[in-house]
Amino acid sequence: MYTAAELIIRDATDADREAIASVLLEAYSEYSAVLPEAYWTEYRDSILDSVHGDTPAARIVAELDEVIVGSVLLFTSSAAAYGRPEMGIVTPIIRLLAVSPGARGRGAALLLIREAAARSLALGASSLNLHTSDMMASAIRLYERLGFQRAYETDIHNGSTLVKGYRLELSVTGGPLIVAETGDPAN
């Protein structure tokens, strides 16, 4: 278990946006080596636009020793998350889950997802969605351990890349949010 002094999950402030952008770019830069340069540049710009835009319903951060080491953005729908209402997702979506490479292995990703799921329940949602691609294999393993299931009907293509949809059915049993996990946290 993590103590409050060790890892804190909280709402981001506007002043945190640059720190969030730094964490995201640090975490996602590993993909710059496998993506064509033009695609990486577009992806990086999209990341920064999401951080600095006003469409997330919540910006949630993980803080360790007063330093932001992780974050996730929560959107209310596919229209808000991607500007694509035609996808028909009208329940929350998480995007840009990231943990600084040096802070991985402490459970930050797990706690960020649990917080996003709890907030989704508070919004009256019965599910939480996300999208990812095969190049993010370790993230996919975490999502599946937490109970996310493939939601094929929400798959999209970004050029030739299949961006896979996943959905977590949310439940509350006798109080706190239950997000099943079958192993140790990866991040």
mmCIF file of C-alpha atoms in Angstrom:
data_model
loop_
_atom_site.group_PDB
_atom_site.id
_atom_site.type_symbol
_atom_site.label_atom_id
_atom_site.label_comp_id
_atom_site.label_asym_id
_atom_site.label_seq_id
_atom_site.Cartn_x
_atom_site.Cartn_y
_atom_site.Cartn_z
ATOM 1 C CA MET A 1 0.000 0.000 0.000
ATOM 2 C CA TYR A 2 1.150 3.532 -0.690
ATOM 3 C CA THR A 3 1.123 6.217 1.949
ATOM 4 C CA ALA A 4 -0.257 9.682 1.288
ATOM 5 C CA ALA A 5 3.247 11.092 1.801
ATOM 6 C CA GLU A 6 4.518 8.831 -0.968
ATOM 7 C CA LEU A 7 1.946 9.089 -3.776
ATOM 8 C CA ILE A 8 -0.885 11.617 -3.934
ATOM 9 C CA ILE A 9 -3.693 11.534 -6.514
ATOM 10 C CA ARG A 10 -5.316 14.943 -6.955
ATOM 11 C CA ASP A 11 -6.952 17.339 -9.380
ATOM 12 C CA ALA A 12 -4.514 19.268 -11.512
ATOM 13 C CA THR A 13 -4.523 23.038 -11.402
ATOM 14 C CA ASP A 14 -3.984 25.307 -14.368
ATOM 15 C CA ALA A 15 -0.473 25.898 -13.041
ATOM 16 C CA ASP A 16 0.208 22.135 -13.434
ATOM 17 C CA ARG A 17 -0.321 22.056 -17.199
ATOM 18 C CA GLU A 18 3.357 22.459 -18.109
ATOM 19 C CA ALA A 19 4.349 19.700 -15.660
ATOM 20 C CA ILE A 20 1.646 17.453 -17.142
ATOM 21 C CA ALA A 21 2.920 18.191 -20.658
ATOM 22 C CA SER A 22 6.464 17.320 -19.558
ATOM 23 C CA VAL A 23 5.362 14.002 -18.046
ATOM 24 C CA LEU A 24 3.347 13.130 -21.137
ATOM 25 C CA LEU A 25 6.170 13.939 -23.537
ATOM 26 C CA GLU A 26 8.690 12.071 -21.383
ATOM 27 C CA ALA A 27 6.436 9.004 -21.170
ATOM 28 C CA TYR A 28 5.289 8.997 -24.794
ATOM 29 C CA SER A 29 8.666 9.890 -26.333
ATOM 30 C CA GLU A 30 9.564 6.183 -26.374
ATOM 31 C CA TYR A 31 7.169 5.903 -29.322
ATOM 32 C CA SER A 32 9.062 8.513 -31.332
ATOM 33 C CA ALA A 33 11.593 5.813 -32.200
ATOM 34 C CA VAL A 34 8.953 3.527 -33.748
ATOM 35 C CA LEU A 35 6.760 6.128 -35.448
ATOM 36 C CA PRO A 36 7.596 7.968 -38.647
ATOM 37 C CA GLU A 37 8.842 11.460 -37.774
ATOM 38 C CA ALA A 38 5.837 13.258 -39.294
ATOM 39 C CA TYR A 39 3.419 11.000 -37.401
ATOM 40 C CA TRP A 40 5.290 11.505 -34.111
ATOM 41 C CA THR A 41 5.226 15.292 -34.620
ATOM 42 C CA GLU A 42 1.464 15.186 -35.201
ATOM 43 C CA TYR A 43 0.981 12.919 -32.167
ATOM 44 C CA ARG A 44 3.119 15.179 -29.955
ATOM 45 C CA ASP A 45 1.123 18.227 -31.073
ATOM 46 C CA SER A 46 -2.133 16.389 -30.332
ATOM 47 C CA ILE A 47 -0.870 15.550 -26.827
ATOM 48 C CA LEU A 48 -0.010 19.190 -26.163
ATOM 49 C CA ASP A 49 -3.348 20.400 -27.574
ATOM 50 C CA SER A 50 -5.196 18.052 -25.202
ATOM 51 C CA VAL A 51 -3.218 19.262 -22.177
ATOM 52 C CA HIS A 52 -3.748 22.914 -22.978
ATOM 53 C CA GLY A 53 -7.323 22.590 -24.249
ATOM 54 C CA ASP A 54 -10.446 23.047 -22.185
ATOM 55 C CA THR A 55 -12.400 19.914 -23.120
ATOM 56 C CA PRO A 56 -11.330 17.470 -20.367
ATOM 57 C CA ALA A 57 -13.888 17.071 -17.595
ATOM 58 C CA ALA A 58 -10.950 16.406 -15.268
ATOM 59 C CA ARG A 59 -7.185 16.500 -15.268
ATOM 60 C CA ILE A 60 -5.938 14.118 -12.599
ATOM 61 C CA VAL A 61 -2.324 13.897 -11.506
ATOM 62 C CA ALA A 62 -0.137 11.612 -9.422
ATOM 63 C CA GLU A 63 2.339 13.445 -7.265
ATOM 64 C CA LEU A 64 5.404 11.987 -5.559
ATOM 65 C CA ASP A 65 7.439 14.156 -3.195
ATOM 66 C CA GLU A 66 5.606 17.240 -4.509
ATOM 67 C CA VAL A 67 6.548 16.436 -8.136
ATOM 68 C CA ILE A 68 3.956 15.445 -10.740
ATOM 69 C CA VAL A 69 4.939 11.994 -11.994
ATOM 70 C CA GLY A 70 1.738 10.885 -13.717
ATOM 71 C CA SER A 71 -1.511 12.102 -15.172
ATOM 72 C CA VAL A 72 -4.677 11.138 -16.968
ATOM 73 C CA LEU A 73 -7.329 13.213 -18.722
ATOM 74 C CA LEU A 74 -11.019 12.330 -18.312
ATOM 75 C CA PHE A 75 -13.511 13.312 -21.014
ATOM 76 C CA THR A 76 -17.294 12.894 -20.961
ATOM 77 C CA SER A 77 -17.763 11.511 -24.485
ATOM 78 C CA SER A 78 -16.160 10.807 -27.853
ATOM 79 C CA ALA A 79 -17.256 14.283 -28.944
ATOM 80 C CA ALA A 80 -15.277 15.860 -26.100
ATOM 81 C CA ALA A 81 -12.302 13.470 -26.271
ATOM 82 C CA TYR A 82 -11.791 13.305 -30.011
ATOM 83 C CA GLY A 83 -14.196 15.777 -31.586
ATOM 84 C CA ARG A 84 -15.989 12.718 -32.997
ATOM 85 C CA PRO A 85 -19.608 12.505 -31.853
ATOM 86 C CA GLU A 86 -20.283 9.973 -34.627
ATOM 87 C CA MET A 87 -18.384 7.367 -32.567
ATOM 88 C CA GLY A 88 -21.418 7.347 -30.277
ATOM 89 C CA ILE A 89 -19.543 7.061 -26.976
ATOM 90 C CA VAL A 90 -21.563 9.018 -24.437
ATOM 91 C CA THR A 91 -19.831 7.713 -21.317
ATOM 92 C CA PRO A 92 -16.458 8.888 -19.982
ATOM 93 C CA ILE A 93 -13.206 8.253 -21.814
ATOM 94 C CA ILE A 94 -9.697 8.410 -20.403
ATOM 95 C CA ARG A 95 -6.906 9.694 -22.590
ATOM 96 C CA LEU A 96 -3.215 10.225 -22.251
ATOM 97 C CA LEU A 97 -2.563 8.120 -19.188
ATOM 98 C CA ALA A 98 1.140 8.572 -18.489
ATOM 99 C CA VAL A 99 3.662 7.927 -15.749
ATOM 100 C CA SER A 100 7.232 9.220 -15.861
ATOM 101 C CA PRO A 101 9.585 6.334 -16.613
ATOM 102 C CA GLY A 102 11.525 6.970 -13.380
ATOM 103 C CA ALA A 103 8.339 6.721 -11.286
ATOM 104 C CA ARG A 104 6.923 3.537 -12.788
ATOM 105 C CA GLY A 105 6.322 0.509 -10.626
ATOM 106 C CA ARG A 106 4.764 2.442 -7.730
ATOM 107 C CA GLY A 107 1.113 1.954 -8.727
ATOM 108 C CA ALA A 108 0.497 5.460 -10.088
ATOM 109 C CA ALA A 109 -1.238 4.258 -13.265
ATOM 110 C CA LEU A 110 -3.506 1.959 -11.270
ATOM 111 C CA LEU A 111 -4.457 4.761 -8.867
ATOM 112 C CA LEU A 112 -5.065 7.222 -11.714
ATOM 113 C CA ILE A 113 -7.382 4.745 -13.461
ATOM 114 C CA ARG A 114 -9.226 4.001 -10.222
ATOM 115 C CA GLU A 115 -9.741 7.725 -9.644
ATOM 116 C CA ALA A 116 -11.025 8.207 -13.195
ATOM 117 C CA ALA A 117 -13.395 5.259 -12.707
ATOM 118 C CA ALA A 118 -14.678 6.676 -9.403
ATOM 119 C CA ARG A 119 -15.295 10.035 -11.046
ATOM 120 C CA SER A 120 -17.088 8.334 -13.922
ATOM 121 C CA LEU A 121 -19.404 6.658 -11.417
ATOM 122 C CA ALA A 122 -19.978 10.021 -9.727
ATOM 123 C CA LEU A 123 -21.071 11.360 -13.128
ATOM 124 C CA GLY A 124 -23.662 8.561 -13.279
ATOM 125 C CA ALA A 125 -21.781 6.511 -15.885
ATOM 126 C CA SER A 126 -21.856 2.731 -15.975
ATOM 127 C CA SER A 127 -18.674 2.379 -18.038
ATOM 128 C CA LEU A 128 -15.294 3.950 -18.720
ATOM 129 C CA ASN A 129 -13.705 3.845 -22.176
ATOM 130 C CA LEU A 130 -10.245 4.259 -23.634
ATOM 131 C CA HIS A 131 -8.389 3.802 -26.907
ATOM 132 C CA THR A 132 -4.896 2.454 -27.476
ATOM 133 C CA SER A 133 -2.777 0.762 -30.106
ATOM 134 C CA ASP A 134 -0.633 -2.357 -30.162
ATOM 135 C CA MET A 135 2.575 -0.340 -29.739
ATOM 136 C CA MET A 136 1.430 0.321 -26.140
ATOM 137 C CA ALA A 137 1.591 -3.358 -25.149
ATOM 138 C CA SER A 138 2.416 -2.813 -21.458
ATOM 139 C CA ALA A 139 -0.523 -0.413 -21.113
ATOM 140 C CA ILE A 140 -2.842 -2.943 -22.747
ATOM 141 C CA ARG A 141 -1.728 -5.602 -20.258
ATOM 142 C CA LEU A 142 -2.539 -3.237 -17.369
ATOM 143 C CA TYR A 143 -5.951 -2.351 -18.812
ATOM 144 C CA GLU A 144 -6.847 -6.005 -19.285
ATOM 145 C CA ARG A 145 -5.694 -6.884 -15.739
ATOM 146 C CA LEU A 146 -8.006 -4.158 -14.445
ATOM 147 C CA GLY A 147 -10.978 -5.633 -16.294
ATOM 148 C CA PHE A 148 -11.145 -3.528 -19.445
ATOM 149 C CA GLN A 149 -12.676 -5.517 -22.314
ATOM 150 C CA ARG A 150 -12.283 -4.925 -26.037
ATOM 151 C CA ALA A 151 -15.051 -2.707 -27.402
ATOM 152 C CA TYR A 152 -14.633 -3.481 -31.101
ATOM 153 C CA GLU A 153 -17.497 -1.205 -32.097
ATOM 154 C CA THR A 154 -15.450 1.798 -30.915
ATOM 155 C CA ASP A 155 -12.277 0.941 -32.871
ATOM 156 C CA ILE A 156 -10.977 3.697 -35.117
ATOM 157 C CA HIS A 157 -8.218 3.968 -37.699
ATOM 158 C CA ASN A 158 -5.576 6.658 -37.591
ATOM 159 C CA GLY A 159 -4.040 6.272 -41.015
ATOM 160 C CA SER A 160 -3.029 2.618 -41.186
ATOM 161 C CA THR A 161 -2.946 2.222 -37.382
ATOM 162 C CA LEU A 162 -5.821 0.415 -35.705
ATOM 163 C CA VAL A 163 -6.698 2.276 -32.514
ATOM 164 C CA LYS A 164 -8.467 -0.279 -30.348
ATOM 165 C CA GLY A 165 -11.388 0.574 -28.125
ATOM 166 C CA TYR A 166 -11.638 -0.809 -24.589
ATOM 167 C CA ARG A 167 -14.402 -0.495 -22.012
ATOM 168 C CA LEU A 168 -14.556 -1.104 -18.280
ATOM 169 C CA GLU A 169 -17.977 -1.843 -16.852
ATOM 170 C CA LEU A 170 -18.119 0.021 -13.561
ATOM 171 C CA SER A 171 -19.602 -1.389 -10.395
ATOM 172 C CA VAL A 172 -19.924 -0.450 -6.777
ATOM 173 C CA THR A 173 -20.261 -3.221 -4.231
ATOM 174 C CA GLY A 174 -20.958 -2.160 -0.700
ATOM 175 C CA GLY A 175 -19.142 1.155 -0.914
ATOM 176 C CA PRO A 176 -15.810 1.764 -2.598
ATOM 177 C CA LEU A 177 -15.266 1.320 -6.293
ATOM 178 C CA ILE A 178 -14.201 -2.142 -7.317
ATOM 179 C CA VAL A 179 -11.602 -2.288 -10.088
ATOM 180 C CA ALA A 180 -10.387 -5.862 -10.248
ATOM 181 C CA GLU A 181 -6.707 -6.522 -10.575
ATOM 182 C CA THR A 182 -5.158 -9.931 -11.011
ATOM 183 C CA GLY A 183 -1.485 -9.031 -10.482
ATOM 184 C CA ASP A 184 0.933 -6.418 -9.269
ATOM 185 C CA PRO A 185 0.582 -2.895 -10.637
ATOM 186 C CA ALA A 186 2.800 -2.347 -13.661
ATOM 187 C CA ASN A 187 3.018 1.428 -13.255
#
